[in-house]
Amino acid sequence: MAHVEPAHLVELALRNAAPTDADAEALRHVELCDRCRDDLRMMTRVVTAARTAQLVDLPTAPPERVWQRITRDLSRETDHPRPPPRIPDRERRALLLALLALAAATGIAATRRLRHEHSKLAKARTSTGRRGRPPPESPANANHP
């Protein structure tokens, strides 16, 4: 089985939905795969930290202009701009924390996967020489058959 997609790992870490057959299959893979197990463990830690964060953990709520800018930018993409629903500050902060946790988890997972791919590429290069070519001959050996 291929590695579990980062978005699926995030869903598993969030545990918001009832488990599906795909979740069971993904968890079987996670049991056998160190990389996916580490990714899920890290995402679960981020989700737990976000869910247990208190209002005092945030320095301040984002200013109203941030939400206005987001709304303005999103309304450009739709035909019928709608004003944002009024969300109480407490819920807004919790939503922001959840979004930040999701962004952080996704970013960390992507970074880990890039590092993994980079290390695989580096190992392949060292085993075959630079960029898949044999190492250059030294000038002393170039004239001798």
Coordinates of C-alpha atoms in Angstrom, one line a residue:
M1 CA 0.0 0.0 0.0
A2 CA 1.2 3.5 -0.7
H3 CA 1.8 5.9 2.2
V4 CA -1.2 7.5 3.8
E5 CA -1.9 11.0 2.3
P6 CA -1.2 13.9 4.7
A7 CA -4.8 15.0 4.5
H8 CA -6.0 11.6 5.6
L9 CA -3.5 11.6 8.5
V10 CA -4.9 15.0 9.6
E11 CA -8.4 13.6 9.5
L12 CA -7.2 10.6 11.6
A13 CA -5.5 12.9 14.1
L14 CA -8.6 15.2 14.4
R15 CA -10.9 12.2 14.9
N16 CA -14.0 14.3 14.0
A17 CA -15.8 11.6 11.9
A18 CA -16.8 8.1 12.5
P19 CA -14.1 5.6 11.4
T20 CA -14.5 4.2 7.9
D21 CA -13.0 1.2 6.1
A22 CA -10.4 3.5 4.5
D23 CA -9.4 4.7 8.0
A24 CA -9.0 1.1 9.2
E25 CA -6.8 0.4 6.2
A26 CA -4.8 3.5 6.7
L27 CA -4.3 2.7 10.4
R28 CA -3.1 -0.8 9.4
H29 CA -0.5 0.8 7.2
V30 CA 0.5 3.2 9.9
E31 CA 1.2 0.3 12.2
L32 CA 3.7 -1.1 9.7
C33 CA 5.2 2.2 8.4
D34 CA 7.6 4.2 10.5
R35 CA 7.2 7.3 8.4
C36 CA 3.4 7.4 8.5
R37 CA 3.4 6.5 12.2
D38 CA 5.7 9.4 12.9
D39 CA 3.6 11.8 10.8
L40 CA 0.4 10.7 12.6
R41 CA 2.0 10.9 16.0
M42 CA 3.2 14.5 15.2
M43 CA -0.1 15.6 13.8
T44 CA -1.9 14.1 16.8
R45 CA 0.3 16.1 19.1
V46 CA -0.4 19.3 17.2
V47 CA -4.2 18.7 17.3
T48 CA -4.0 17.9 21.0
A49 CA -2.0 21.1 21.7
A50 CA -4.5 23.2 19.7
R51 CA -7.5 21.6 21.4
T52 CA -6.1 22.1 24.9
A53 CA -5.0 25.7 24.3
Q54 CA -6.6 28.4 26.4
L55 CA -7.4 32.0 25.4
V56 CA -4.5 33.2 27.5
D57 CA -2.2 31.1 25.2
L58 CA -3.0 33.5 22.4
P59 CA -1.3 36.9 22.7
T60 CA -4.3 38.7 21.2
A61 CA -7.2 38.0 18.9
P62 CA -6.6 38.9 15.3
P63 CA -7.8 42.5 14.6
E64 CA -11.2 42.9 12.8
R65 CA -9.3 44.2 9.7
V66 CA -7.8 40.7 9.3
W67 CA -11.2 39.1 9.0
Q68 CA -12.4 41.9 6.7
R69 CA -9.4 41.4 4.4
I70 CA -10.1 37.6 4.3
T71 CA -13.7 38.3 3.5
R72 CA -12.9 40.8 0.8
D73 CA -10.3 38.5 -0.8
L74 CA -12.7 35.5 -0.7
S75 CA -15.6 37.6 -2.1
R76 CA -13.6 38.4 -5.2
E77 CA -13.6 34.7 -6.0
T78 CA -17.4 34.4 -5.8
D79 CA -20.2 36.0 -7.8
H80 CA -22.3 36.9 -4.8
P81 CA -20.2 38.3 -1.9
R82 CA -21.7 37.7 1.4
P83 CA -20.8 39.3 4.7
P84 CA -19.1 37.0 7.1
P85 CA -21.2 35.5 9.9
R86 CA -20.6 37.2 13.2
I87 CA -18.6 34.8 15.3
P88 CA -18.0 35.5 19.0
D89 CA -14.3 36.2 19.8
R90 CA -14.0 33.0 21.8
E91 CA -15.1 30.8 18.9
R92 CA -13.1 32.8 16.5
R93 CA -9.9 32.2 18.5
A94 CA -10.7 28.5 18.7
L95 CA -11.2 28.3 15.0
L96 CA -8.0 30.2 14.4
L97 CA -6.1 27.8 16.6
A98 CA -7.6 24.8 14.8
L99 CA -6.6 26.3 11.4
L100 CA -3.1 27.1 12.6
A101 CA -2.8 23.5 14.0
L102 CA -3.9 22.1 10.7
A103 CA -1.6 24.4 8.7
A104 CA 1.3 23.5 11.0
A105 CA 0.6 19.8 10.8
T106 CA 0.4 19.9 7.0
G107 CA 3.6 21.9 6.7
I108 CA 5.5 19.6 9.0
A109 CA 4.3 16.6 7.1
A110 CA 5.3 18.1 3.8
T111 CA 8.7 19.0 5.1
R112 CA 9.3 15.5 6.5
R113 CA 8.3 14.0 3.1
L114 CA 10.6 16.4 1.2
R115 CA 13.5 15.5 3.6
H116 CA 12.7 11.8 3.1
E117 CA 12.7 12.2 -0.7
H118 CA 15.8 14.3 -0.6
S119 CA 17.7 11.7 1.5
K120 CA 16.6 8.9 -0.9
L121 CA 17.8 11.0 -3.8
A122 CA 21.1 11.7 -2.0
K123 CA 21.6 8.0 -1.3
A124 CA 20.9 7.2 -5.0
R125 CA 23.4 9.7 -6.1
T126 CA 26.2 8.5 -3.8
S127 CA 25.6 4.9 -4.9
T128 CA 25.7 5.7 -8.7
G129 CA 28.0 8.7 -8.7
R130 CA 26.9 12.3 -9.3
R131 CA 23.5 12.6 -11.0
G132 CA 23.5 9.0 -12.1
R133 CA 26.8 9.2 -14.0
P134 CA 30.0 7.4 -13.0
P135 CA 32.5 9.5 -11.1
P136 CA 34.9 11.4 -13.3
E137 CA 38.3 9.8 -13.9
S138 CA 41.3 11.4 -12.4
P139 CA 43.7 13.0 -15.0
A140 CA 46.4 10.6 -14.0
N141 CA 44.2 7.6 -15.1
A142 CA 42.8 9.2 -18.2
N143 CA 45.7 8.3 -20.5
H144 CA 46.0 4.7 -19.5
P145 CA 43.7 2.0 -20.8

